[in-house]
mmCIF file of C-alpha atoms in Angstrom:
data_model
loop_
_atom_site.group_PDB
_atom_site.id
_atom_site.type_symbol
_atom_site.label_atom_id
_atom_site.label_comp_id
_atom_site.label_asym_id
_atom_site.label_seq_id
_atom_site.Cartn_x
_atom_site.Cartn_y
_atom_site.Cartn_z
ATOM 1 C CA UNK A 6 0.000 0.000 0.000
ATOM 2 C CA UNK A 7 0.914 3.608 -0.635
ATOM 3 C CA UNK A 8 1.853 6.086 2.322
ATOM 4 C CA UNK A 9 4.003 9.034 2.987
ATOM 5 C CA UNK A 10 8.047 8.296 3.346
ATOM 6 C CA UNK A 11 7.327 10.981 6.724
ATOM 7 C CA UNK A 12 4.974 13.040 7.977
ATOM 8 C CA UNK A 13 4.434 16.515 5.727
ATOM 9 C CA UNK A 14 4.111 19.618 8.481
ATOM 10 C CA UNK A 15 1.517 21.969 9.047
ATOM 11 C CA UNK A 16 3.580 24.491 8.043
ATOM 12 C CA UNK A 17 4.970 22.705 4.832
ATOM 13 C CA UNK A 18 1.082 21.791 3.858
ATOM 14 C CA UNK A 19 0.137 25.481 4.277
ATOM 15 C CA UNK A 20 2.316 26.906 2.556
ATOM 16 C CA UNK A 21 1.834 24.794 -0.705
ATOM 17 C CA UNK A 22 -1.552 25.489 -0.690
ATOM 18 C CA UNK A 23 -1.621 28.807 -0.444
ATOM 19 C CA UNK A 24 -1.633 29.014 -4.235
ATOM 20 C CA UNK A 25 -4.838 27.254 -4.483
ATOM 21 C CA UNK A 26 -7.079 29.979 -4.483
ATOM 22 C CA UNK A 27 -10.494 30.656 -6.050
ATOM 23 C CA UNK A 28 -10.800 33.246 -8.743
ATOM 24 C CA UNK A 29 -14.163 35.192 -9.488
ATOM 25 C CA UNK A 30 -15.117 34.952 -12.905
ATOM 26 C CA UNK A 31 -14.593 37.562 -15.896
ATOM 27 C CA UNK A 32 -18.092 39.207 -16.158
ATOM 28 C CA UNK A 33 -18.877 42.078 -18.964
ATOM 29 C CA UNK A 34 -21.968 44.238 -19.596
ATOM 30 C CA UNK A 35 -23.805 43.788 -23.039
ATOM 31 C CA UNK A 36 -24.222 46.895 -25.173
ATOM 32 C CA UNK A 37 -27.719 45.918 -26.290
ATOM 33 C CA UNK A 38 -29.552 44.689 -23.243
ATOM 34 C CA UNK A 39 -27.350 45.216 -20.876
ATOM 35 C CA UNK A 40 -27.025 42.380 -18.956
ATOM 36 C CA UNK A 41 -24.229 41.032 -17.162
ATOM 37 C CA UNK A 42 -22.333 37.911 -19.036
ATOM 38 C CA UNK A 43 -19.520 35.440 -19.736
ATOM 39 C CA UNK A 44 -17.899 37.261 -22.563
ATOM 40 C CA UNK A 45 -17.349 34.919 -26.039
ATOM 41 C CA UNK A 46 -20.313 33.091 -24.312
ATOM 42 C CA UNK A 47 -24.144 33.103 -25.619
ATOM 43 C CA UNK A 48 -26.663 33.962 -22.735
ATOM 44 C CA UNK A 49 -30.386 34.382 -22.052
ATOM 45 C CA UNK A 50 -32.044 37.709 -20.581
ATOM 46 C CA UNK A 51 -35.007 38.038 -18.770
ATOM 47 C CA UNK A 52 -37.213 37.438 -21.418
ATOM 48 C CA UNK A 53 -35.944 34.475 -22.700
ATOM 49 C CA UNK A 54 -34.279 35.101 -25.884
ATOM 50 C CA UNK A 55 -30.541 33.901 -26.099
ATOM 51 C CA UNK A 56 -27.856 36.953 -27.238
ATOM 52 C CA UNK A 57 -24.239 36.784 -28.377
ATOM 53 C CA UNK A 58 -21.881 39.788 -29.263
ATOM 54 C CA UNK A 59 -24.838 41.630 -29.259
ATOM 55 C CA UNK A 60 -27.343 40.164 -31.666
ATOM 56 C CA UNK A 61 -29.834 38.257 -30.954
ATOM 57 C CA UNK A 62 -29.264 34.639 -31.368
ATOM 58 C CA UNK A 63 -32.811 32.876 -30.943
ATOM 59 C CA UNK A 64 -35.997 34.651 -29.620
ATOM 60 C CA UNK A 65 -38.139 33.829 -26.973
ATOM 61 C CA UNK A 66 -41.007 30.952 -27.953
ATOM 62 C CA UNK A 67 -44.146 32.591 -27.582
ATOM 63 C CA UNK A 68 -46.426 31.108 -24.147
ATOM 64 C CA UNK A 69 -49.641 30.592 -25.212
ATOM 65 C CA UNK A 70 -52.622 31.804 -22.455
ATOM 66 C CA UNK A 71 -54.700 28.663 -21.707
ATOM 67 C CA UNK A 72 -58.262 29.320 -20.295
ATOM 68 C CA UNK A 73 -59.587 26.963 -17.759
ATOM 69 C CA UNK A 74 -63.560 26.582 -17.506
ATOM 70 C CA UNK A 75 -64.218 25.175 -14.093
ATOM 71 C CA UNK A 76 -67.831 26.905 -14.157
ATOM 72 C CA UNK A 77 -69.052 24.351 -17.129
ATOM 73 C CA UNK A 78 -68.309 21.474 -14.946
ATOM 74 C CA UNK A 79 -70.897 22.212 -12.316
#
């Protein structure tokens, strides 16, 4: 089985991993909607429809309204 050759200090541990740090991503305003994004990455806005560098990519699928008749039941 696999173990250490001798026991690695605190000290030694700590200070290799003090180059593991987490790094907050690269975010960028778009010009036409202005929403916050990944840049060289599509994304959706509010409404639904998907953007990239700008232009719009795919529109939103229209929801269509569905009525419910509970009073012809009774």
């Amino acid at each position: 089985m696999a173990h250490p050759k001798s026991r690695i200090s605190k000290q030694r541990k700590r200070k290799r991993r003090t180059h593991y740090k987490a790094t907050a991503p690269t975010l960028t305003v778009c010009q036409t909607t202005g929403e916050h994004h990944v840049p060289h990455r599509a994304y959706f806005d509010a409404e639904g429809n998907m953007f990239y560098n700008g232009n719009m990519l795919v529109k939103a699928p229209e929801q269509a309204e569905v009525e419910t008749e509970d009073d012809d039941n009774e």
